[in-house]
Short mmCIF file of C-alpha atoms and ligand atoms in Angstrom, two decimals:
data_model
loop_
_atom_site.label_atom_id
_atom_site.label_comp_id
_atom_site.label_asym_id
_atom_site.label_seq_id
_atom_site.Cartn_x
_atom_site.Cartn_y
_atom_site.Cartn_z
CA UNK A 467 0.70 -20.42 2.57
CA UNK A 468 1.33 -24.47 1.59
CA UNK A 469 -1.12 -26.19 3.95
CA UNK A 470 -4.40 -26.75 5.26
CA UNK A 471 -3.09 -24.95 8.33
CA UNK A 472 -2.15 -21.87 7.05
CA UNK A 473 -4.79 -22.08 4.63
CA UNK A 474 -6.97 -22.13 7.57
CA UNK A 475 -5.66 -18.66 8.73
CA UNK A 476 -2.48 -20.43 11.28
CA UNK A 477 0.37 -18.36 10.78
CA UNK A 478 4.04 -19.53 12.05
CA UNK A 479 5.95 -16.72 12.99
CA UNK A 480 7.05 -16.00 16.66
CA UNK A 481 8.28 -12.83 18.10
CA UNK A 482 11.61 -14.42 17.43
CA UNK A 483 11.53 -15.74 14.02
CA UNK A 484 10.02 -11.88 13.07
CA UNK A 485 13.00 -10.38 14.93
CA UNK A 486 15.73 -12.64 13.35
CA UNK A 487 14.27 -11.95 9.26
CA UNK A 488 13.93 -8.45 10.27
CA UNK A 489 17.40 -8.11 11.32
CA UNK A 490 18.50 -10.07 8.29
CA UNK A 491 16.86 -9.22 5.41
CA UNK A 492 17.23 -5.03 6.55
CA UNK A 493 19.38 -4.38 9.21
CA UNK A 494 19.03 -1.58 11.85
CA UNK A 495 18.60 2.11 10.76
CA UNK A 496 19.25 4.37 13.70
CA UNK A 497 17.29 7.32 12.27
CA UNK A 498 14.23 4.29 11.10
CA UNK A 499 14.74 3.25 14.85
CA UNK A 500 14.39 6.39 16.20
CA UNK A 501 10.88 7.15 14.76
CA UNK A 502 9.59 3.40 16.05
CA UNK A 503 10.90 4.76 19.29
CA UNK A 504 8.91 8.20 19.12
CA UNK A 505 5.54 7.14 19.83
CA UNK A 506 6.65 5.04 22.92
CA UNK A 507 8.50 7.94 24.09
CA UNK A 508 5.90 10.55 23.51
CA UNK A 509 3.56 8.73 25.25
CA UNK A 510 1.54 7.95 21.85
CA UNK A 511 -0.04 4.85 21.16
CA UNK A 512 2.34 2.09 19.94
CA UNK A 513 0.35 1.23 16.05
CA UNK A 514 2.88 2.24 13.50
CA UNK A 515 3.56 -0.39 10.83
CA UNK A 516 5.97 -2.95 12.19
CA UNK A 517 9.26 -3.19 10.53
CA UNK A 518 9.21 -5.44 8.03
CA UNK A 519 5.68 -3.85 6.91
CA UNK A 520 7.55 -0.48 6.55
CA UNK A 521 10.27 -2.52 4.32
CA UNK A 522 7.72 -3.79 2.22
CA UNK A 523 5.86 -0.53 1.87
CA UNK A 524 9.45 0.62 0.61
CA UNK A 525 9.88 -2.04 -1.75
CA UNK A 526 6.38 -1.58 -3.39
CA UNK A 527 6.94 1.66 -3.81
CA UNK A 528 10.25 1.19 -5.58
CA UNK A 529 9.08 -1.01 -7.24
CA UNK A 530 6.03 1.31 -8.66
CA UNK A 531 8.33 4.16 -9.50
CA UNK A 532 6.38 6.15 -7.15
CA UNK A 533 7.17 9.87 -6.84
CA UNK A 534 4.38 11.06 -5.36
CA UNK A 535 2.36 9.70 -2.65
CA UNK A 536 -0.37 10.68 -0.06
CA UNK A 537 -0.09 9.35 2.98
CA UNK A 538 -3.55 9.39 5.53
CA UNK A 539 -2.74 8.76 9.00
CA UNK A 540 1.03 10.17 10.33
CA UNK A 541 1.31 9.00 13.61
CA UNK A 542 5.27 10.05 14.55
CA UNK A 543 6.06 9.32 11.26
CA UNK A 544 7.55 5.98 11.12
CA UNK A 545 5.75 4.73 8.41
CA UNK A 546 6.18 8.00 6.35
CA UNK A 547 10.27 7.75 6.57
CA UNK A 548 9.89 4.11 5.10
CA UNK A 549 7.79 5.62 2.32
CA UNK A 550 10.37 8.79 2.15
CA UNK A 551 13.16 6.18 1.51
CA UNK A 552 11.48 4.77 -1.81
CA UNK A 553 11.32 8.11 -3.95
CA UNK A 554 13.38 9.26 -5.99
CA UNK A 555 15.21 13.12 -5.25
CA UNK A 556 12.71 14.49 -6.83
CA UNK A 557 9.70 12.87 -5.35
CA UNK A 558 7.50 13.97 -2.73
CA UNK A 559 5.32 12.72 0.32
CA UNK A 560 2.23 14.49 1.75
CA UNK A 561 0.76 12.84 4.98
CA UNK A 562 -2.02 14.09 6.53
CA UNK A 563 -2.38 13.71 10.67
CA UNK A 564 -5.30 15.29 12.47
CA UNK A 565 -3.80 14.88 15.96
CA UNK A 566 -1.78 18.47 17.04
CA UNK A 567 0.45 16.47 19.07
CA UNK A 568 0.88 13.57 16.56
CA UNK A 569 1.97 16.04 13.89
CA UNK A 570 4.31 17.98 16.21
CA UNK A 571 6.38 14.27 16.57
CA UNK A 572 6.46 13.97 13.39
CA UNK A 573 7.67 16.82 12.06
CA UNK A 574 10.86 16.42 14.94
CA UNK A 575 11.05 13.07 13.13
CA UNK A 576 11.01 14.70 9.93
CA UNK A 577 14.05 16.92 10.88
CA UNK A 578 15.86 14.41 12.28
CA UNK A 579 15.78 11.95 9.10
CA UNK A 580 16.72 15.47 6.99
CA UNK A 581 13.38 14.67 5.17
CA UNK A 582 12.13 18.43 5.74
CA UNK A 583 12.16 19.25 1.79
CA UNK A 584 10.30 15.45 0.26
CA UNK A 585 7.46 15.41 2.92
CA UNK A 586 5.02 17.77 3.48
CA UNK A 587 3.19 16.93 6.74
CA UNK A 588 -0.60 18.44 6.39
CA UNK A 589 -1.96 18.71 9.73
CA UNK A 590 -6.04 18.30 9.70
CA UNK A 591 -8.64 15.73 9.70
CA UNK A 592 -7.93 13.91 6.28
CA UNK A 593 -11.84 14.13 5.14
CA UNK A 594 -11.48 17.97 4.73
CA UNK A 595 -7.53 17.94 3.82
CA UNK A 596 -8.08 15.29 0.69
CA UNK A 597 -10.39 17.43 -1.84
CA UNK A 598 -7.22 20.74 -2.06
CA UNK A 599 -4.63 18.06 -1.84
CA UNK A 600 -6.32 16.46 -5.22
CA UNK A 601 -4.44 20.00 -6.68
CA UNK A 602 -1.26 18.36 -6.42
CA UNK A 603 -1.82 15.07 -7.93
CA UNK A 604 -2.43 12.88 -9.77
CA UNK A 605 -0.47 10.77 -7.34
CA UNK A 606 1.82 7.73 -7.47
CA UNK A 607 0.64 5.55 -4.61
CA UNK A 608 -1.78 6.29 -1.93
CA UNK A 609 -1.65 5.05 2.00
CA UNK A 610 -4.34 4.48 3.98
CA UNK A 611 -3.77 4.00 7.75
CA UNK A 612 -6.18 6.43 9.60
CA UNK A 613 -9.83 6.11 11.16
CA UNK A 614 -10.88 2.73 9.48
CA UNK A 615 -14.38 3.94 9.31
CA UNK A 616 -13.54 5.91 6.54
CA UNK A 617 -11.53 3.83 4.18
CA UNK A 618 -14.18 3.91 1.58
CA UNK A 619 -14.22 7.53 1.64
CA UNK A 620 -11.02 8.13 1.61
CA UNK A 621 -10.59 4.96 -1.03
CA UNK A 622 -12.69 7.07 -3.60
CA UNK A 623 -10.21 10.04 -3.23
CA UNK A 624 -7.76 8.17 -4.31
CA UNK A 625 -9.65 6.23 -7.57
CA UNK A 626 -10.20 9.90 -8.48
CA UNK A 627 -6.41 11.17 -7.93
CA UNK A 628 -4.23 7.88 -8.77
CA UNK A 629 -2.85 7.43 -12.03
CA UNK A 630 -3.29 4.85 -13.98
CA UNK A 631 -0.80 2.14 -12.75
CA UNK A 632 -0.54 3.83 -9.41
CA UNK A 633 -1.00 1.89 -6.25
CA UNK A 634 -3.70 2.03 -3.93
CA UNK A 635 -2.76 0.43 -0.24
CA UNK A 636 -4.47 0.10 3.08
CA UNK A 637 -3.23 -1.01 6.62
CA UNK A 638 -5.56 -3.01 8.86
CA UNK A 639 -7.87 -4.46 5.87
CA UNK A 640 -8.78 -7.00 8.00
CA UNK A 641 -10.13 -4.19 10.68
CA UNK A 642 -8.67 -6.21 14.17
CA UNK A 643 -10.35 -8.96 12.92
CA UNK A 644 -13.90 -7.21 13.13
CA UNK A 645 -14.05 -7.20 8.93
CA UNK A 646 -17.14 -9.49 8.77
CA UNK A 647 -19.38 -7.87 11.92
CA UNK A 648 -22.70 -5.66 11.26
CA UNK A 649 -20.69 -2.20 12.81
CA UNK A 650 -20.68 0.92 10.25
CA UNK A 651 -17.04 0.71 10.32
CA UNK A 652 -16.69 -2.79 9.29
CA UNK A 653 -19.48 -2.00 6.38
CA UNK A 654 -17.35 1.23 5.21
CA UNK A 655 -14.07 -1.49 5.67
CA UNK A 656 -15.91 -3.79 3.63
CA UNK A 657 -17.24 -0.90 1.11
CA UNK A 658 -13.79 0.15 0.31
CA UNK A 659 -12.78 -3.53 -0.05
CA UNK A 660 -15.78 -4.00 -2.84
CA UNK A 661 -15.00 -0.91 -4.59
CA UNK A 662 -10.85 -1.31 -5.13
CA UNK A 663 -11.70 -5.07 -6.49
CA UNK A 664 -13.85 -3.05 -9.46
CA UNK A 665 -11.15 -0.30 -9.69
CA UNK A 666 -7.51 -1.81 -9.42
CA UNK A 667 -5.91 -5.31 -9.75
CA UNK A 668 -6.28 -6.20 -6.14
CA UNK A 669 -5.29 -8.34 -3.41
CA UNK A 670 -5.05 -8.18 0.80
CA UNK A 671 -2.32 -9.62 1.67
CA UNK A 672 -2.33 -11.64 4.80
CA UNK A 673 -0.11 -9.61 6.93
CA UNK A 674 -1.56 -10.01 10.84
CA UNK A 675 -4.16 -7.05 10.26
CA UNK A 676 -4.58 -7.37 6.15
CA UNK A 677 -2.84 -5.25 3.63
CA UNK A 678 -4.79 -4.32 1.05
CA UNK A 679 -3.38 -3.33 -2.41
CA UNK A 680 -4.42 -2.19 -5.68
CA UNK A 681 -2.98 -1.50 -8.89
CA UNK A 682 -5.49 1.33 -10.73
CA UNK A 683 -6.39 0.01 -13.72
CA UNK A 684 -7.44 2.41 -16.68
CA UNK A 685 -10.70 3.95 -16.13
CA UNK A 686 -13.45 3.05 -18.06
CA UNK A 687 -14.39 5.45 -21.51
N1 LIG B 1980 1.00 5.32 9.44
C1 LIG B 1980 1.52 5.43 10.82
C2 LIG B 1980 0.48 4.99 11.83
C3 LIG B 1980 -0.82 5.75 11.77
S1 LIG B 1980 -1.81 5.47 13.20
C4 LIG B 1980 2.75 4.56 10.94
O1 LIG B 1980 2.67 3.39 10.53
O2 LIG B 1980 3.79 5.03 11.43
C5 LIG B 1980 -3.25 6.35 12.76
C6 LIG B 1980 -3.10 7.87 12.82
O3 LIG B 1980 -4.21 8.43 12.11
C7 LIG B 1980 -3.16 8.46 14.22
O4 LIG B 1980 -2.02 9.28 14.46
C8 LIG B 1980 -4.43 9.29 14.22
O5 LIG B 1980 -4.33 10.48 14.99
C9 LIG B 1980 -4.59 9.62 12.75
N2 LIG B 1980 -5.96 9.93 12.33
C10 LIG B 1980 -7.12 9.39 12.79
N3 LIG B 1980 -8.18 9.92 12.15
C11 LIG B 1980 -7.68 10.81 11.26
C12 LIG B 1980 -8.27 11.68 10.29
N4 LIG B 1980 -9.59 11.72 10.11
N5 LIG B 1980 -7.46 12.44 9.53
C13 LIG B 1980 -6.10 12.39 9.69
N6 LIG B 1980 -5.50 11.61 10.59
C14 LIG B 1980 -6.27 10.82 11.37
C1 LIG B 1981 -4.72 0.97 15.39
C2 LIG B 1981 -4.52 1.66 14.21
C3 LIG B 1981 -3.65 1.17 13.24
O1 LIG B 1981 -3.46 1.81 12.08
C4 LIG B 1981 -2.97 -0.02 13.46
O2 LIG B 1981 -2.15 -0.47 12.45
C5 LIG B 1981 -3.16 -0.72 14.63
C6 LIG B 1981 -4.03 -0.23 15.61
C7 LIG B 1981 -5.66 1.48 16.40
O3 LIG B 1981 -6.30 2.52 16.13
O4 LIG B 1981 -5.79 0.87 17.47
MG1 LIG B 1982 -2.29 0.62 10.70
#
């Protein structure tokens, strides 16, 4: 971002230039390849986290120290065995998928990446999974990358179950590029926007679809 172009939203990559710093910066990961592969396979839409999103969701999480995260939104699992690659032996992953055939990939994937003992894969619609998971926590990091209509929702959860310090992230901040319409799903995107800026040191970071993240500050007295 270092001129009125891409100040203006212009971004420069090309399917190329993404493929080549990809294949640099982390080279191919047969079992990481594997679980981009599953949903094209299994017939299940193609939105996982591209590559070097995963990478980055690794490195944050490294970077936080994060041993225990929550996950909303499985898919096959792709996104989860980038997040399962930050903690440390002792950490753990719980990721919550409300699709029955969704969660049956996953777990495969799961098996296949020897992750079966660090993630926990909660099948059930996340609204009515999140309040008994709070049991478990307080948690590390929190990822958000289910129904969009409920990030705010879902964004309180996690105020209420982070720890201080802990990280809150969410995929597609920028909601397909719909953020700024009159919908009830771009209010609740723009809801849970508002609220993290009061909560956490915040930014969304301009990946194609917005990253939003949030470092929980201390709550209030
Ligand atoms: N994080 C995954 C992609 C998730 S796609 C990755 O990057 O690999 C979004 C997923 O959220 C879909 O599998 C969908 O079935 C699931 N989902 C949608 N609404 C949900 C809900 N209310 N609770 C739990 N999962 C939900
Ligand atoms: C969709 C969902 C996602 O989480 C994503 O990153 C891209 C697309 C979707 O529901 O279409
Ligand atoms: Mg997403």
């Amino acid at each position: 971002m270092a001129d009125q172009d891409s100040r203006a939203g212009e971004r420069y990559a090309t399917a190329q230039i993404l493929e080549y710093a990809a294949r640099i910066h982390h080279p191919p990961d047969p079992s990481l390849e594997r679980a981009f592969e599953a949903p094209r396979r299994h017939g299940m839409p193609e939105i996982q986290v591209g590559p070097s999103e995963g990478r980055l969701l690794e490195l944050l999480l490294r970077l936080a120290g994060a041993h225990k995260v929550v996950e909303v939104g499985t898919l096959a699992g792709y996104s989860a065995l980038w997040i399962a690659r930050a903690l440390p032996p002792h950490g753990r992953l719980w990721t919550i998928e409300a699709d029955r055939d969704h969660a049956a990939v996953a777990q495969e994937v799961f098996e296949d990446a020897g992750l079966r003992d660090r993630v926990t894969l909660i099948h059930g619609d996340a609204a009515e999974v999140l309040p008994g998971l709070a049991a478990e926590g307080p948690f590390c990091t929190v990822f958000l990358d289910a129904d969009k209509g409920r990030y705010d929702v879902y964004g309180r959860w996690a105020t209420a179950n982070l720890r201080p310090g802990g990280l809150l992230i969410g995929d597609n901040a920028y909601l397909f590029g719909r953020l700024l319409e009159e919908s009830e799903e771009a209010r609740a995107m723009r809801r849970f926007h508002e609220e993290m800026a009061k909560s956490y040191r915040s930014v969304c970071v301009p990946t194609p679809d917005g990253l939003a993240l949030g470092i929980r500050l201390d709550p209030s007295p």
